[in-house]
CSV table of C-alpha atoms in Angstrom, one decimal:
chain,number,residue,atom,x,y,z
S,70,MET,CA,-7.6,28.5,4.8
S,71,PRO,CA,-6.6,29.1,1.2
S,72,GLY,CA,-3.2,27.9,0.2
S,73,THR,CA,-0.6,29.6,-1.9
S,74,VAL,CA,1.4,28.1,-4.8
S,75,LEU,CA,4.5,29.6,-6.4
S,76,LEU,CA,5.5,28.1,-9.7
S,77,LEU,CA,9.0,29.2,-10.6
S,78,ALA,CA,10.9,28.0,-13.7
S,79,ALA,CA,14.1,29.8,-14.4
S,80,ALA,CA,17.2,29.2,-16.6
S,81,PRO,CA,19.6,31.4,-18.6
S,82,LEU,CA,18.8,32.2,-22.2
S,83,GLY,CA,21.3,30.9,-24.8
S,84,ARG,CA,24.2,28.5,-24.4
S,85,GLY,CA,24.3,28.6,-20.6
S,86,ARG,CA,21.0,26.8,-20.3
S,87,LEU,CA,21.4,23.5,-18.6
S,88,VAL,CA,17.7,22.6,-18.3
S,89,ASP,CA,14.6,23.6,-20.3
S,90,ALA,CA,12.9,24.7,-17.1
S,91,ALA,CA,10.0,26.6,-18.6
S,92,SER,CA,8.7,23.5,-20.4
S,93,VAL,CA,7.3,22.2,-17.2
S,94,LEU,CA,4.9,25.1,-16.7
S,95,PRO,CA,2.2,24.1,-19.2
S,96,VAL,CA,2.1,20.7,-17.4
S,97,LEU,CA,1.8,22.3,-14.0
S,98,ALA,CA,-0.7,24.8,-15.3
S,99,ALA,CA,-3.0,21.9,-16.2
S,100,VAL,CA,-3.3,20.9,-12.6
S,101,ALA,CA,-6.1,22.4,-10.5
S,102,PRO,CA,-4.9,25.0,-8.0
S,103,ALA,CA,-6.4,23.1,-5.1
S,104,VAL,CA,-4.5,19.9,-6.1
S,105,LEU,CA,-1.2,21.9,-6.4
S,106,SER,CA,-1.7,23.3,-3.0
S,107,GLY,CA,-3.4,20.4,-1.2
S,108,THR,CA,-6.1,22.8,0.1
S,109,ASP,CA,-9.7,23.5,-0.8
S,110,THR,CA,-8.7,26.7,-2.6
S,111,ALA,CA,-5.4,28.2,-3.6
S,112,ASN,CA,-3.8,31.3,-5.2
S,113,VAL,CA,-1.2,30.4,-7.8
S,114,VAL,CA,1.6,32.7,-8.9
S,115,GLU,CA,3.7,31.7,-12.0
S,116,LEU,CA,7.1,33.0,-12.9
S,117,ALA,CA,8.5,31.9,-16.2
S,118,ASP,CA,12.2,32.6,-16.9
S,119,PRO,CA,12.3,35.8,-14.7
S,120,VAL,CA,15.0,38.3,-15.3
S,121,ASP,CA,15.4,40.3,-12.1
S,122,PRO,CA,16.4,38.6,-8.8
S,123,GLN,CA,14.7,41.5,-6.9
S,124,GLY,CA,11.5,40.8,-8.7
S,125,VAL,CA,11.6,37.1,-7.8
S,126,LEU,CA,12.4,38.0,-4.2
S,127,THR,CA,9.4,40.3,-4.0
S,128,ARG,CA,7.1,37.6,-5.2
S,129,LEU,CA,8.7,35.0,-2.9
S,130,ARG,CA,8.2,37.4,0.1
S,131,ALA,CA,4.6,37.9,-0.8
S,132,ALA,CA,4.0,34.2,-1.0
S,133,ALA,CA,5.9,33.6,2.3
S,134,ALA,CA,3.7,36.2,4.0
S,135,ALA,CA,0.5,34.3,3.3
S,136,PRO,CA,-0.9,32.7,6.4
S,137,GLY,CA,-2.0,29.4,4.8
S,138,PRO,CA,0.1,26.5,3.5
S,139,LEU,CA,2.7,27.4,0.9
S,140,THR,CA,3.9,25.1,-1.9
S,141,VAL,CA,6.8,26.1,-4.1
S,142,TYR,CA,7.4,24.2,-7.3
S,143,LEU,CA,10.9,25.3,-8.4
S,144,THR,CA,12.7,24.2,-11.6
S,145,GLY,CA,16.0,25.6,-12.7
S,146,GLN,CA,19.8,25.3,-12.4
S,147,LEU,CA,22.4,26.2,-9.8
S,148,HIS,CA,25.7,28.0,-10.1
S,149,LEU,CA,28.2,29.4,-7.6
S,150,ASP,CA,29.1,33.1,-7.6
S,151,ARG,CA,32.8,33.8,-8.1
S,152,ARG,CA,33.4,35.9,-5.0
S,153,GLN,CA,31.7,34.0,-2.1
S,154,ARG,CA,31.2,30.6,-3.7
S,155,LEU,CA,27.5,30.4,-2.7
S,156,PRO,CA,24.8,28.6,-4.7
S,157,HIS,CA,22.5,30.8,-6.8
S,158,LEU,CA,19.5,30.0,-8.9
S,159,ALA,CA,20.2,31.2,-12.4
S,160,LEU,CA,17.8,33.6,-14.1
S,161,ALA,CA,17.3,34.5,-17.7
S,162,ARG,CA,20.3,36.9,-17.9
S,163,THR,CA,22.7,34.9,-15.8
S,164,THR,CA,26.1,34.2,-17.2
S,165,PRO,CA,29.1,32.6,-15.3
S,166,ALA,CA,30.6,36.0,-14.8
S,167,THR,CA,27.4,37.7,-13.5
S,168,VAL,CA,26.0,35.1,-11.1
S,169,ARG,CA,26.4,37.4,-8.1
S,170,TYR,CA,24.3,40.1,-9.7
S,171,THR,CA,21.8,38.4,-12.0
S,172,ALA,CA,21.0,35.2,-10.2
S,173,LEU,CA,18.9,34.6,-7.1
S,174,PRO,CA,21.0,33.6,-4.1
S,175,TRP,CA,19.8,30.4,-2.6
S,176,HIS,CA,20.1,31.8,0.9
S,177,TRP,CA,17.5,34.4,0.0
S,178,ILE,CA,15.0,31.6,-0.4
S,179,ARG,CA,15.9,30.0,2.9
S,180,GLU,CA,15.7,33.4,4.7
S,181,GLU,CA,12.3,34.3,3.3
S,182,LEU,CA,10.8,31.0,4.5
S,183,ARG,CA,12.6,30.9,7.9
S,184,LEU,CA,9.8,32.4,10.0
S,185,ARG,CA,7.0,30.4,8.5
S,186,PRO,CA,5.3,28.0,10.9
S,187,PRO,CA,6.5,24.4,10.8
S,188,GLY,CA,4.5,22.2,8.5
S,189,ARG,CA,3.1,25.0,6.4
S,190,THR,CA,5.8,25.1,3.8
S,191,ALA,CA,6.9,22.6,1.1
S,192,LEU,CA,9.3,22.9,-1.7
S,193,LEU,CA,9.4,20.5,-4.7
S,194,LEU,CA,12.7,21.0,-6.6
S,195,ASP,CA,13.9,19.8,-9.9
S,196,LEU,CA,17.4,21.4,-10.2
S,197,HIS,CA,20.4,20.9,-12.4
S,198,ALA,CA,23.9,22.0,-11.2
S,199,ASP,CA,26.9,23.1,-13.1
S,200,PRO,CA,30.2,21.3,-12.3
S,201,GLU,CA,31.3,23.7,-9.6
S,202,ALA,CA,27.9,23.8,-7.9
S,203,TRP,CA,27.7,20.0,-8.2
S,204,ARG,CA,30.9,19.6,-6.2
S,205,HIS,CA,29.8,22.2,-3.7
S,206,LEU,CA,26.5,20.4,-3.0
S,207,HIS,CA,28.3,17.2,-2.1
S,208,GLU,CA,30.1,19.1,0.7
S,209,GLN,CA,27.3,21.5,1.7
S,210,PRO,CA,23.8,20.3,0.9
S,211,LEU,CA,21.0,22.8,0.0
S,212,ASP,CA,19.3,24.1,3.1
S,213,ALA,CA,15.8,25.6,3.0
S,214,GLY,CA,15.5,26.1,6.7
S,215,ARG,CA,14.2,24.1,9.6
S,216,THR,CA,10.5,24.6,9.0
S,217,ALA,CA,10.3,23.7,5.3
S,218,ALA,CA,9.7,20.3,3.9
S,219,VAL,CA,11.9,19.7,0.8
S,220,TYR,CA,11.4,17.1,-1.9
S,221,GLY,CA,13.0,16.6,-5.3
S,222,ARG,CA,16.4,16.1,-6.9
S,223,VAL,CA,19.5,17.9,-8.1
S,224,ALA,CA,20.9,16.5,-11.3
S,225,PRO,CA,24.6,16.6,-12.3
S,226,PRO,CA,25.9,18.4,-15.4
S,227,ARG,CA,25.0,16.8,-18.7
S,228,GLY,CA,28.1,17.8,-20.7
S,229,ARG,CA,27.4,19.0,-24.2
S,230,ARG,CA,24.2,17.2,-24.9
S,231,GLY,CA,22.0,20.3,-24.8
S,232,PRO,CA,19.5,21.3,-22.1
S,233,ALA,CA,18.0,18.6,-20.0
S,234,GLU,CA,14.4,17.9,-19.5
S,235,PRO,CA,12.9,18.6,-16.0
S,236,THR,CA,11.6,15.0,-15.9
S,237,TYR,CA,11.1,14.9,-12.1
S,238,MET,CA,8.8,18.0,-12.0
S,239,LYS,CA,7.0,16.8,-15.2
S,240,THR,CA,6.4,13.5,-13.5
S,241,VAL,CA,5.1,15.2,-10.4
S,242,ALA,CA,2.8,17.3,-12.5
S,243,THR,CA,1.5,14.3,-14.4
S,244,LEU,CA,0.7,12.5,-11.2
S,245,LEU,CA,-1.2,15.5,-9.9
S,246,ARG,CA,-3.2,15.8,-13.1
S,247,SER,CA,-5.2,12.8,-11.9
S,248,GLY,CA,-6.9,15.2,-9.5
S,249,HIS,CA,-5.5,13.5,-6.4
S,250,ARG,CA,-2.6,14.8,-4.3
S,251,PRO,CA,-1.2,12.1,-2.0
S,252,PRO,CA,1.0,13.1,1.0
S,253,LEU,CA,4.1,14.7,-0.4
S,254,ASP,CA,6.5,12.0,0.7
S,255,GLU,CA,4.4,9.5,-1.2
S,256,LEU,CA,4.1,11.8,-4.3
S,257,HIS,CA,7.9,12.2,-4.2
S,258,HIS,CA,8.5,8.4,-4.1
S,259,GLN,CA,6.0,7.8,-6.9
S,260,ALA,CA,7.7,10.3,-9.1
S,261,LEU,CA,11.2,8.8,-8.4
S,262,ALA,CA,9.9,5.3,-9.1
S,263,ARG,CA,8.9,6.4,-12.6
S,264,ILE,CA,12.3,7.9,-13.4
S,265,ALA,CA,14.5,5.6,-11.3
S,266,GLU,CA,17.0,5.0,-14.0
S,267,GLU,CA,17.5,8.7,-14.8
S,268,THR,CA,17.9,9.7,-11.2
S,269,ALA,CA,20.5,7.0,-10.2
S,270,VAL,CA,23.3,9.5,-9.8
S,271,ASP,CA,21.2,12.5,-8.7
S,272,ILE,CA,21.2,14.1,-5.3
S,273,LEU,CA,17.8,13.1,-3.9
S,274,LEU,CA,16.0,15.5,-1.5
S,275,GLY,CA,13.6,14.3,1.1
S,276,PRO,CA,11.6,13.1,2.8
S,277,PRO,CA,12.1,15.9,5.3
S,278,GLN,CA,13.2,15.7,8.9
S,279,VAL,CA,11.0,18.5,10.1
S,280,ALA,CA,8.0,18.7,12.3
S,281,ALA,CA,5.0,18.6,9.9
S,282,TYR,CA,2.6,20.2,12.2
S,283,ALA,CA,0.0,22.9,11.6
S,284,GLY,CA,-2.6,24.6,13.7
S,285,PRO,CA,-5.7,22.8,15.1
S,286,GLY,CA,-8.2,22.2,12.4
S,287,ASP,CA,-5.9,23.4,9.6
S,288,HIS,CA,-3.5,20.5,9.0
S,289,GLY,CA,-0.4,21.3,7.0
S,290,PHE,CA,1.6,18.8,5.0
S,291,GLY,CA,0.8,15.5,6.6
S,292,ALA,CA,0.1,17.0,10.0
S,293,PRO,CA,-1.5,14.7,12.6
S,294,GLN,CA,-4.8,16.0,13.8
S,295,GLY,CA,-4.6,17.9,17.1
S,296,ALA,CA,-1.0,18.8,16.7
S,297,ALA,CA,-0.5,22.6,17.2
S,298,VAL,CA,2.5,24.6,16.2
S,299,ALA,CA,1.8,28.2,15.3
S,300,GLY,CA,3.8,30.8,13.5
S,301,PRO,CA,4.2,34.5,13.5
S,302,GLY,CA,1.4,36.6,12.1
S,303,ARG,CA,2.3,37.7,8.7
S,304,ALA,CA,1.2,40.7,6.8
S,305,ASP,CA,-1.0,40.9,3.7
S,306,PRO,CA,0.9,39.2,0.9
S,307,ALA,CA,-0.6,41.7,-1.6
S,308,ALA,CA,1.6,44.4,-0.1
S,309,PRO,CA,5.2,43.4,-0.6
S,310,SER,CA,8.1,45.8,-0.3
S,311,GLY,CA,9.4,47.1,-3.5
S,312,GLY,CA,12.6,48.8,-2.2
S,313,PHE,CA,14.0,50.9,0.6
S,314,GLY,CA,11.4,53.6,0.0
S,315,PRO,CA,11.5,57.2,1.3
S,316,VAL,CA,11.9,58.1,4.9
S,317,ALA,CA,8.9,59.8,6.6
S,318,GLY,CA,8.8,63.5,5.8
S,319,VAL,CA,11.2,63.3,2.8
S,320,GLU,CA,10.1,64.0,-0.7
S,321,HIS,CA,11.5,61.4,-3.0
S,322,PRO,CA,10.8,62.3,-6.7
S,323,GLY,CA,12.5,59.8,-9.0
S,324,GLY,CA,14.4,58.4,-6.1
S,325,TYR,CA,16.2,55.2,-5.4
S,326,ALA,CA,13.1,53.2,-4.6
S,327,GLU,CA,11.3,54.3,-7.7
S,328,THR,CA,14.1,53.2,-9.9
S,329,GLY,CA,14.3,49.6,-8.8
S,330,GLY,CA,15.0,50.1,-5.1
S,331,TYR,CA,16.5,47.3,-3.1
S,332,ALA,CA,14.2,45.0,-1.3
S,333,GLY,CA,16.9,43.5,1.0
S,334,THR,CA,19.1,40.5,0.6
S,335,GLY,CA,17.7,38.2,3.2
S,336,ALA,CA,21.1,36.5,3.6
S,337,ILE,CA,21.4,33.8,6.2
S,338,PRO,CA,23.0,34.9,9.5
S,339,GLY,CA,24.4,31.4,10.1
S,340,GLN,CA,23.4,27.9,10.9
S,341,ARG,CA,20.5,27.3,13.2
S,342,VAL,CA,21.8,27.7,16.7
S,343,ASP,CA,21.4,25.6,19.7
S,344,VAL,CA,19.5,26.8,22.7
S,345,PRO,CA,22.0,27.8,25.4
S,346,ASP,CA,22.6,25.1,28.1
S,347,ALA,CA,21.3,27.5,30.7
S,348,VAL,CA,18.1,27.9,28.8
S,349,ARG,CA,17.7,24.2,28.3
S,350,ALA,CA,18.0,23.8,32.0
S,351,GLY,CA,15.3,26.4,32.6
S,352,ALA,CA,17.2,29.5,33.2
S,353,PHE,CA,16.1,32.5,31.2
S,354,GLY,CA,18.4,35.1,32.6
S,355,PRO,CA,17.7,37.9,35.1
S,356,GLY,CA,14.4,39.6,35.3
S,357,SER,CA,11.0,39.2,36.7
S,358,ALA,CA,9.1,36.0,36.1
S,359,GLU,CA,6.1,38.0,35.1
S,360,VAL,CA,5.8,38.7,31.4
S,361,VAL,CA,4.0,41.8,30.4
S,362,ARG,CA,1.1,41.2,28.0
S,363,PRO,CA,0.2,44.3,26.0
S,364,ALA,CA,-3.5,45.2,25.8
S,365,SER,CA,-3.3,44.8,22.0
S,366,GLY,CA,-0.5,44.0,19.6
S,367,ALA,CA,0.7,46.7,17.3
S,368,ALA,CA,-0.4,46.3,13.7
S,369,VAL,CA,2.3,44.7,11.5
S,370,ASP,CA,3.4,46.8,8.6
S,371,ALA,CA,2.7,44.9,5.5
S,372,GLY,CA,5.6,46.1,3.5
S,373,GLY,CA,7.9,45.7,6.5
S,374,ALA,CA,6.8,42.2,7.2
S,375,ALA,CA,7.0,41.1,3.6
S,376,GLY,CA,10.2,43.0,3.0
S,377,ASP,CA,12.1,41.9,6.1
S,378,ALA,CA,11.6,38.3,7.0
S,379,GLY,CA,14.8,38.2,8.8
S,380,VAL,CA,16.4,37.2,12.1
S,381,ALA,CA,16.8,39.3,15.2
S,382,GLU,CA,18.5,42.0,17.2
S,383,PRO,CA,21.2,41.9,19.8
S,384,ALA,CA,20.6,42.9,23.3
S,385,GLU,CA,18.9,46.2,22.8
S,386,PRO,CA,21.2,49.2,23.4
S,387,GLY,CA,20.3,51.7,26.0
S,388,ALA,CA,18.5,54.9,25.1
S,389,GLY,CA,21.8,56.8,24.8
S,390,GLU,CA,23.7,54.2,22.9
S,391,GLY,CA,24.3,54.2,19.2
S,392,PRO,CA,24.1,51.3,16.8
S,393,GLY,CA,27.9,51.0,16.8
S,394,ASP,CA,28.0,50.1,20.5
S,395,ARG,CA,28.9,46.6,21.3
S,396,VAL,CA,26.4,44.1,22.4
S,397,ARG,CA,26.1,43.8,26.1
S,398,ALA,CA,27.6,40.8,27.9
S,399,GLU,CA,26.7,41.2,31.5
S,400,GLY,CA,27.8,37.9,33.0
S,401,SER,CA,26.2,34.6,33.0
S,402,ALA,CA,22.7,33.4,33.2
S,403,ALA,CA,20.7,33.8,36.4
S,404,PRO,CA,20.0,30.9,38.8
S,405,LEU,CA,17.2,28.6,37.9
S,406,PRO,CA,13.7,29.9,38.6
S,407,PRO,CA,11.3,27.5,40.2
S,408,ALA,CA,9.3,27.2,37.0
S,409,PRO,CA,9.3,28.8,33.5
S,410,ALA,CA,7.6,32.2,33.4
S,411,ALA,CA,4.3,32.5,31.7
S,412,GLY,CA,4.6,32.3,28.0
S,413,LEU,CA,8.1,30.9,28.1
S,414,PRO,CA,8.9,27.4,26.6
S,415,GLU,CA,9.2,24.4,28.9
S,416,ALA,CA,12.8,23.1,29.3
S,417,GLY,CA,13.8,21.2,26.2
S,418,GLY,CA,11.1,22.7,24.0
S,419,ASP,CA,11.8,24.8,20.9
S,420,PRO,CA,11.6,28.5,22.0
S,421,HIS,CA,11.1,29.5,18.4
S,422,VAL,CA,7.6,28.0,18.5
S,423,ALA,CA,6.7,29.9,21.7
S,424,ILE,CA,7.9,33.1,20.1
S,425,SER,CA,6.0,32.5,16.9
S,426,ASP,CA,2.9,31.7,18.9
S,427,ALA,CA,3.2,35.0,20.9
S,428,VAL,CA,3.7,37.0,17.7
S,429,ARG,CA,0.8,35.5,16.0
S,430,ASP,CA,-1.4,36.3,19.0
S,431,GLY,CA,-0.2,39.9,19.1
S,432,ARG,CA,1.8,39.4,22.3
S,433,HIS,CA,4.9,41.2,21.0
S,434,GLU,CA,6.3,42.2,24.4
S,435,GLU,CA,6.1,38.6,25.6
S,436,ALA,CA,7.8,37.4,22.4
S,437,ASP,CA,10.7,39.9,22.9
S,438,ALA,CA,11.0,39.0,26.5
S,439,ILE,CA,11.6,35.3,25.6
S,440,ALA,CA,14.1,36.2,22.9
S,441,ALA,CA,15.9,38.7,25.2
S,442,ARG,CA,16.4,36.1,28.0
S,443,LEU,CA,17.6,33.6,25.5
S,444,GLN,CA,20.0,36.1,24.0
S,445,GLU,CA,21.4,37.1,27.4
S,446,ALA,CA,21.9,33.4,28.3
S,447,ALA,CA,23.8,32.9,24.9
S,448,VAL,CA,25.9,36.0,25.6
S,449,GLY,CA,26.9,34.7,29.0
S,450,GLU,CA,27.6,31.2,27.7
S,451,HIS,CA,29.3,31.9,24.4
S,452,GLY,CA,30.0,35.6,24.1
S,453,PRO,CA,28.3,38.5,22.4
S,454,ALA,CA,29.8,37.8,19.0
S,455,SER,CA,28.9,34.1,19.0
S,456,GLU,CA,26.4,32.8,16.4
S,457,ASP,CA,24.1,31.8,19.2
S,458,ALA,CA,24.0,35.3,20.7
S,459,LEU,CA,23.7,36.9,17.2
S,460,HIS,CA,20.9,34.6,16.2
S,461,TRP,CA,18.8,35.9,19.2
S,462,ALA,CA,19.9,39.4,18.5
S,463,GLU,CA,18.6,39.1,15.0
S,464,VAL,CA,15.4,37.4,16.2
S,465,ARG,CA,14.7,40.5,18.4
S,466,ALA,CA,15.2,42.9,15.5
S,467,ASP,CA,12.7,40.9,13.5
S,468,LEU,CA,10.3,40.9,16.5
S,469,ALA,CA,10.6,44.7,16.6
S,470,MET,CA,9.6,44.8,12.9
S,471,PHE,CA,6.6,42.6,13.6
S,472,ALA,CA,5.6,44.8,16.4
S,473,GLY,CA,5.7,47.9,14.1
S,474,ASP,CA,8.7,49.5,15.8
S,475,ALA,CA,10.9,50.2,12.8
S,476,GLY,CA,13.3,52.4,14.7
S,477,ARG,CA,14.1,49.6,17.2
S,478,SER,CA,14.4,47.1,14.4
S,479,CYS,CA,16.8,49.4,12.5
S,480,ARG,CA,19.0,49.9,15.5
S,481,GLY,CA,19.0,46.2,16.2
S,482,TRP,CA,20.1,45.3,12.7
S,483,MET,CA,22.8,47.9,12.8
S,484,THR,CA,24.1,46.6,16.1
S,485,VAL,CA,24.2,43.1,14.6
S,486,ALA,CA,26.2,44.3,11.6
S,487,GLU,CA,28.6,46.2,13.9
S,488,THR,CA,29.1,43.2,16.1
S,489,ARG,CA,29.9,40.9,13.1
S,490,LEU,CA,32.3,43.5,11.6
S,491,ALA,CA,34.0,43.9,15.0
S,492,ALA,CA,34.4,40.1,15.2
S,493,GLY,CA,36.3,40.2,11.9
S,494,GLN,CA,33.6,39.2,9.4
S,495,ALA,CA,34.1,40.7,5.9
S,496,PRO,CA,31.9,43.6,4.8
S,497,ASP,CA,30.6,41.4,1.9
S,498,ALA,CA,29.8,38.4,4.1
S,499,PRO,CA,26.2,37.4,3.5
S,500,ALA,CA,25.2,37.9,7.2
S,501,VAL,CA,26.8,41.4,7.3
S,502,GLU,CA,25.2,42.5,4.1
S,503,ALA,CA,21.9,41.2,5.2
S,504,ALA,CA,22.0,43.0,8.5
S,505,VAL,CA,22.8,46.3,6.9
S,506,ASP,CA,20.2,45.9,4.2
S,507,ARG,CA,17.6,45.2,6.8
S,508,ALA,CA,18.6,48.1,8.9
S,509,HIS,CA,18.4,50.3,5.8
S,510,HIS,CA,14.9,49.0,4.9
S,511,GLN,CA,13.6,49.5,8.5
S,512,TRP,CA,15.1,53.0,8.6
S,513,THR,CA,12.9,54.0,5.6
S,514,ARG,CA,9.9,52.8,7.6
S,515,VAL,CA,10.5,55.0,10.6
S,516,ASP,CA,7.5,57.3,10.9
S,517,ASP,CA,9.1,59.9,13.2
S,518,PRO,CA,11.4,62.3,11.3
S,519,ALA,CA,13.3,63.0,14.5
S,520,ARG,CA,14.0,59.3,15.1
S,521,ALA,CA,15.0,58.9,11.5
S,522,ARG,CA,17.4,61.8,11.8
S,523,GLU,CA,18.9,60.2,14.9
S,524,LEU,CA,19.5,56.8,13.2
S,525,GLY,CA,20.5,58.2,9.8
S,526,PRO,CA,24.2,59.2,10.4
S,527,ALA,CA,25.1,55.9,11.9
S,528,LEU,CA,23.4,54.0,9.0
S,529,ALA,CA,25.2,56.2,6.5
S,530,GLU,CA,28.6,55.4,8.2
S,531,LEU,CA,27.7,51.7,8.2
S,532,ARG,CA,26.7,51.9,4.5
S,533,SER,CA,30.0,53.4,3.6
S,534,ARG,CA,31.7,50.2,4.9
S,535,VAL,CA,29.0,47.8,3.7
S,536,PRO,CA,27.7,49.1,0.4
S,537,GLY,CA,25.8,45.8,-0.4
S,538,ARG,CA,25.0,44.4,-3.8
S,539,ARG,CA,22.9,47.1,-5.1
S,540,GLN,CA,24.5,50.3,-6.4
S,541,GLY,CA,23.2,53.5,-4.9
S,542,ALA,CA,22.4,52.3,-1.4
S,543,LEU,CA,24.8,54.8,0.3
S,544,GLU,CA,23.7,57.6,-1.9
S,545,ASP,CA,20.1,56.8,-1.0
S,546,VAL,CA,20.8,57.1,2.7
S,547,GLN,CA,22.7,60.4,2.2
S,548,ARG,CA,20.0,61.9,0.0
S,549,GLN,CA,17.2,61.1,2.4
S,550,LEU,CA,19.2,62.2,5.4
S,551,ARG,CA,19.8,65.6,3.7
S,552,GLY,CA,16.0,65.8,3.2
S,553,LEU,CA,15.4,65.0,6.8
S,554,GLN,CA,17.9,67.7,8.0
S,555,ARG,CA,16.0,70.3,6.0
S,556,THR,CA,12.7,69.5,7.7
């Protein structure tokens, strides 16, 4: 299976530049694509000093949607935004005052990689941090998600000595120019050995503590033969989402999506949650032990899949409920069944793997059934507003998107946002913004005008409270809703 390689080198223009990031690209470009990827063939995408975070996000989503191994070579510098104090990758127009709007939030990277299969994603990083980001990283290390292998270094500020050289990445590229790509942990250590004196005070990343497993016959990054962990089927990477887009049945001349529409933030909903104790013990909540297998899985919408790699939806509201209704909390988990139902993970196993496997095979109802029972158990054990319950709620919203049910995905993301707001989270909290952005995007993909009209008013009300980072989001919903009401 062909691999995908993303070469990203970004740094501000002018005095704010901490590292000459783009200088590494000619060295990487001299390496054969197959060697960069570690596969027989590979597609390479190169981004040199990009300007727009939305454009970078779109390219990242397209790369993350590729079914084969993905290797990201990222060189740049990190800053914190002034409002939320979150790490961002600076782009060409980034200044200290505009980090929130002109840089790429690091959690966007984590979020876009989150649903990729374990062992199929590797990041090699050569990053430099400004003083605030450097202090932040000593308290909260960079996180690229549980399925990505991360190697590299983060260097401290250099003072007034001018831009630094990306020596780690140049060393990696030089090693790869031999035409041989060793296992990434070995490549990482070889590179560090060559620049040991320079990296003495750096934050070193890797080797990873992740399961480096791929599918049978297609071994990922250092995967043992025969190990099988599958991931959700992803859409064609050539069809990324470019913005919210028009709702079905609404003319959209010169509209929001056509003028740089928002592709979604992809903010992190929180730390990776534990499986509820009741689930670890084998209880999956009430319901039949028989899981329905659809005759064939619904086709995944390419733009939706590439534009919404997200998390999931809360316990799905009933037919008459609106997105503002609270998530259900109907007691505790059910008694233990004699054995896990067909398609459910064994006790102690990672349910994310079972869900990913079901989605990849087109068994969308089965995947949702697993997530629904895990969500119900989390609600019973921790409450509907707990991160555990919200995690599975977000997973279910994602599963609806993969199944091609944009309306259910939209409703799920709205319910997640409402639950977080009701629990006291701020409207500009990353998880709240992400949920509303995803609901907005999924609403624009609803094919049925009547369904879009039903969801539109609640989304508009939610947008009035959570405008997000991109100007014009509320106006976009209101304009398209007016168009729907005329049809």
